[in-house]
Tab-separated table of C-alpha atoms in Angstrom:
chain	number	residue	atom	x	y	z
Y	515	UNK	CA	7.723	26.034	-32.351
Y	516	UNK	CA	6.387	24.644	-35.889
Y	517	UNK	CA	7.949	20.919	-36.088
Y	518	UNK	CA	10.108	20.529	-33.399
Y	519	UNK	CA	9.304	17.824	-30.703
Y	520	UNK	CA	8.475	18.132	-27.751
Y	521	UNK	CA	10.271	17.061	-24.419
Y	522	UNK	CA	9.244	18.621	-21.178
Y	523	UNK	CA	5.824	18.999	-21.471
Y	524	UNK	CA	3.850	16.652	-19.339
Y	525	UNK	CA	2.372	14.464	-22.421
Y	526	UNK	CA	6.329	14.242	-23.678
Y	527	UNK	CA	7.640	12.763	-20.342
Y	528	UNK	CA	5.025	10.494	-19.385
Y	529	UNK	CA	5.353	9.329	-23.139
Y	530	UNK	CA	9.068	8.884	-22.028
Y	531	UNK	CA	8.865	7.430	-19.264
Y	532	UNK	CA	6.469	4.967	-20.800
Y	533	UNK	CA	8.844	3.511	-23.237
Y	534	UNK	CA	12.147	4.130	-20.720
Y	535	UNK	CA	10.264	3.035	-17.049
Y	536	UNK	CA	13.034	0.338	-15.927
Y	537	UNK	CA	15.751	2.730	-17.185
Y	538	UNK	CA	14.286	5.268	-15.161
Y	539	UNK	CA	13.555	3.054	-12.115
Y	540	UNK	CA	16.654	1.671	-12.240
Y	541	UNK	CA	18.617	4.757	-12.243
Y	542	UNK	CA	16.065	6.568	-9.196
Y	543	UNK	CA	17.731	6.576	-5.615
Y	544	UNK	CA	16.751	4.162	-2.748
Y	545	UNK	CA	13.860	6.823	-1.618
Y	546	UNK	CA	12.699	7.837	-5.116
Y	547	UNK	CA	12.569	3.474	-5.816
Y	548	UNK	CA	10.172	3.474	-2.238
Y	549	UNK	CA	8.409	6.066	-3.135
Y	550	UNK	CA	7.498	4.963	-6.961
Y	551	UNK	CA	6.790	1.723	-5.951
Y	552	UNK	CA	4.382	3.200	-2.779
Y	553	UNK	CA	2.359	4.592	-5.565
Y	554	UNK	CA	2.002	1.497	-7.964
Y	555	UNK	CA	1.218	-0.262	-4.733
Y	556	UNK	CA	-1.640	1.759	-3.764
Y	557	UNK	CA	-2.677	1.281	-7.258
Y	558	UNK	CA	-2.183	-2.050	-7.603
Y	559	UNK	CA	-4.559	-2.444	-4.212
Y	560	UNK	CA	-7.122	0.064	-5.242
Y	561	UNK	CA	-7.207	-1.916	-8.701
Y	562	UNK	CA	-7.663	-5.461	-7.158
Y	563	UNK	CA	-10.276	-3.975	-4.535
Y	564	UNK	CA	-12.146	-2.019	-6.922
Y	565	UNK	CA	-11.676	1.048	-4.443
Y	566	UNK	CA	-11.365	4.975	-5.030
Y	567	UNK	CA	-7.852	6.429	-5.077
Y	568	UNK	CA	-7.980	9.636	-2.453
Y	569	UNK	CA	-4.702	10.036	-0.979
Y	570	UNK	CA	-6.057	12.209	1.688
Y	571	UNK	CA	-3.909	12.519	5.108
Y	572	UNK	CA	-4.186	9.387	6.740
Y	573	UNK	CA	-5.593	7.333	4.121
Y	574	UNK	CA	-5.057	6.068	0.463
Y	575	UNK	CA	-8.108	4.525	-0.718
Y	576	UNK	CA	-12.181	4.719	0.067
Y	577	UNK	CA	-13.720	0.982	-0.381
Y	578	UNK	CA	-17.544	0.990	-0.677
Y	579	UNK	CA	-18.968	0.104	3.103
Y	580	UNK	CA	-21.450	-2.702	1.590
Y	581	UNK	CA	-18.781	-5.150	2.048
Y	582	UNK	CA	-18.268	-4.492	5.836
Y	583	UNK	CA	-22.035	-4.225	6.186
Y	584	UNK	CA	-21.479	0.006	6.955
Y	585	UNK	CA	-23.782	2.526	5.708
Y	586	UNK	CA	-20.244	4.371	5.283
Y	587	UNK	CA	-17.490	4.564	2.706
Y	588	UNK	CA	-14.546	2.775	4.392
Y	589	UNK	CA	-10.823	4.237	4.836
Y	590	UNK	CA	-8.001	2.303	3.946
Y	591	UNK	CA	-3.850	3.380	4.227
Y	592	UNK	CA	-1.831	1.572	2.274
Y	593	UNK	CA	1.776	0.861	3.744
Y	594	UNK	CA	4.363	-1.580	1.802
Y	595	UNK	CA	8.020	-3.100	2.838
Y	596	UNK	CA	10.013	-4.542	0.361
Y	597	UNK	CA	13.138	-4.864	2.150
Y	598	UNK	CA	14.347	-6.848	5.409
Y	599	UNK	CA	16.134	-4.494	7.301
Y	600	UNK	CA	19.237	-5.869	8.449
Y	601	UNK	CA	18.543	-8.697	6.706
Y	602	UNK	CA	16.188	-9.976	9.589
Y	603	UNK	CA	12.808	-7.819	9.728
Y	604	UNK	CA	10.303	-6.064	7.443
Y	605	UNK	CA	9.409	-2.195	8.883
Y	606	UNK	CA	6.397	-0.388	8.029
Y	607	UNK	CA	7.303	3.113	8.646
Y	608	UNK	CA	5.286	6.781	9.239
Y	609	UNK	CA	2.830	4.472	10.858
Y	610	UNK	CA	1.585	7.146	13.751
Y	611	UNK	CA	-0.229	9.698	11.386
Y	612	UNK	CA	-2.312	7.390	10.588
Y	613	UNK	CA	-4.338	7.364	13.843
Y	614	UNK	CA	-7.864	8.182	13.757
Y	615	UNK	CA	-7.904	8.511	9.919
Y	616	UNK	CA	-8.209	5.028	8.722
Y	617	UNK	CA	-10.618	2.647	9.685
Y	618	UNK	CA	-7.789	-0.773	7.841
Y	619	UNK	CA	-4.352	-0.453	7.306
Y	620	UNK	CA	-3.368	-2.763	4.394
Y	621	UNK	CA	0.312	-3.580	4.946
Y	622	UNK	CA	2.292	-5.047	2.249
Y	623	UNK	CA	5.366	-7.457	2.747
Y	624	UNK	CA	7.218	-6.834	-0.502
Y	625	UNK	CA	9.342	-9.254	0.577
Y	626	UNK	CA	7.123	-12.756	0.584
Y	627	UNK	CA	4.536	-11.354	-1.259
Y	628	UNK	CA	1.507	-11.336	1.315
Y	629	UNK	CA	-0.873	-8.409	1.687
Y	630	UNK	CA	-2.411	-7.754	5.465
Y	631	UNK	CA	-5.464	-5.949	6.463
Y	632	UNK	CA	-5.358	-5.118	9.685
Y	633	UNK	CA	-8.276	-2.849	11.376
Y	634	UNK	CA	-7.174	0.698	12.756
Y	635	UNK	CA	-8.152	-0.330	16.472
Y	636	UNK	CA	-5.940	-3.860	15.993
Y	637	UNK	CA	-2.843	-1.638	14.781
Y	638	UNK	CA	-3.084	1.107	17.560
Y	639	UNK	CA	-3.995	-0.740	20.711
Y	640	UNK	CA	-2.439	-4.414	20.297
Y	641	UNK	CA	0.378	-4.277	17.866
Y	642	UNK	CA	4.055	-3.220	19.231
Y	643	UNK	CA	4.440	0.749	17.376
Y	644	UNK	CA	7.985	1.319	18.145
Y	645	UNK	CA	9.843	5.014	16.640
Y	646	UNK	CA	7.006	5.203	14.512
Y	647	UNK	CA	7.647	1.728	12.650
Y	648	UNK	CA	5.784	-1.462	13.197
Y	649	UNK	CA	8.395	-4.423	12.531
Y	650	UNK	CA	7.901	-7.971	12.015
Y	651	UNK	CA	8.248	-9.102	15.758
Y	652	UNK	CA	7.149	-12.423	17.008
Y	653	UNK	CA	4.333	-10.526	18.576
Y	654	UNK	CA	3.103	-8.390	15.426
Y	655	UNK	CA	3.739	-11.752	13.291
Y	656	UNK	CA	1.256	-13.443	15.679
Y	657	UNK	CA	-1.471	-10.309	15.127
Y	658	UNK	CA	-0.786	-10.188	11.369
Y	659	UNK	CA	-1.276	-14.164	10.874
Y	660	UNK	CA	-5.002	-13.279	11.623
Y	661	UNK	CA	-5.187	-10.387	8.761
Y	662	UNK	CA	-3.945	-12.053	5.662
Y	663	UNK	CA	-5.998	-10.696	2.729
Y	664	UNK	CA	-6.748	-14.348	0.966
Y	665	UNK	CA	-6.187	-14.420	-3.025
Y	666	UNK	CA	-9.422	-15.912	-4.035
Y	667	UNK	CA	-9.922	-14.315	-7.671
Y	668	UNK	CA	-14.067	-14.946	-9.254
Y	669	UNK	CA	-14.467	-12.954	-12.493
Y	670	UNK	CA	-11.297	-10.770	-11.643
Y	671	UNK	CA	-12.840	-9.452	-8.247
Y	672	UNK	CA	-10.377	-9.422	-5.328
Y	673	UNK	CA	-12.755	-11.382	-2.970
Y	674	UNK	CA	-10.947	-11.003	0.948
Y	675	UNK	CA	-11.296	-12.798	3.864
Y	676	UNK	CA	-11.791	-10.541	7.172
């Protein structure tokens, strides 16, 4: 094409979406917003944990088993909510495909800013799974208090309490 610039290649729109990302964001529907946002998220986590991006069915991340005293890589699914629905309740959603493929779920509240790791067996046997969703119900709230993922930063290591 000798001179002229390029625009649809992949190097030419992540350049452009680079230098244009609010624009872009900004100008995304409601489910295109979720679903950009889903994927910094995971990043964000896998960043701040030090953990392997898979994105395998069922789970988002592998964290190195040394921390939870396993022999084992360990599973993690990342979920986020950064909107009350109805104005009253944060909703994790798709949360039933999960089963038997994670061994945490790390649930972000977009909302207030608090990240929740909460083990697979906790999610499926004690917390209230209704159409799929887990919402921010007195009884989940109560659960969740126990799984807040504490910000203690040494050296720029994400150091969690369990």
């Amino acid at each position: 094409w000798g001179g002229v610039m390029e625009m649809y290649t992949e190097s030419a729109l992540l350049k452009h979406a680079e230098e244009n990302f609010r624009d872009i964001f900004a100008t995304a529907g409601k489910k295109e917003q979720g679903i950009i946002l889903g994927i910094i998220t995971e990043h964000r986590v896998a960043t701040n944990r030090n953990a392997e991006i898979t994105d395998k069915a069922g789970s988002d991340l592998k964290e190195k088993g040394a921390a939870y005293k396993l022999l084992r890589d360990v599973l993690l699914e990342v979920k986020r909510c950064g909107v009350l629905k109805n104005g009253q309740y944060l909703r994790w959603s798709n949360i039933n495909s999960k089963k038997s493929l994670c061994d945490y779920m790390i649930l972000i509240d977009g909302v207030n800013d608090i990240e929740y790791q909460v083990p697979h067996d906790v999610v499926f046997n004690k917390m209230k799974i209704k159409s799929n969703e887990i919402c921010t119900t007195k009884a989940n709230m109560k659960i969740l208090s126990e799984y807040v993922v504490e910000r203690v930063w040494y050296d720029m290591v994400c150091k969690f309490s369990r």
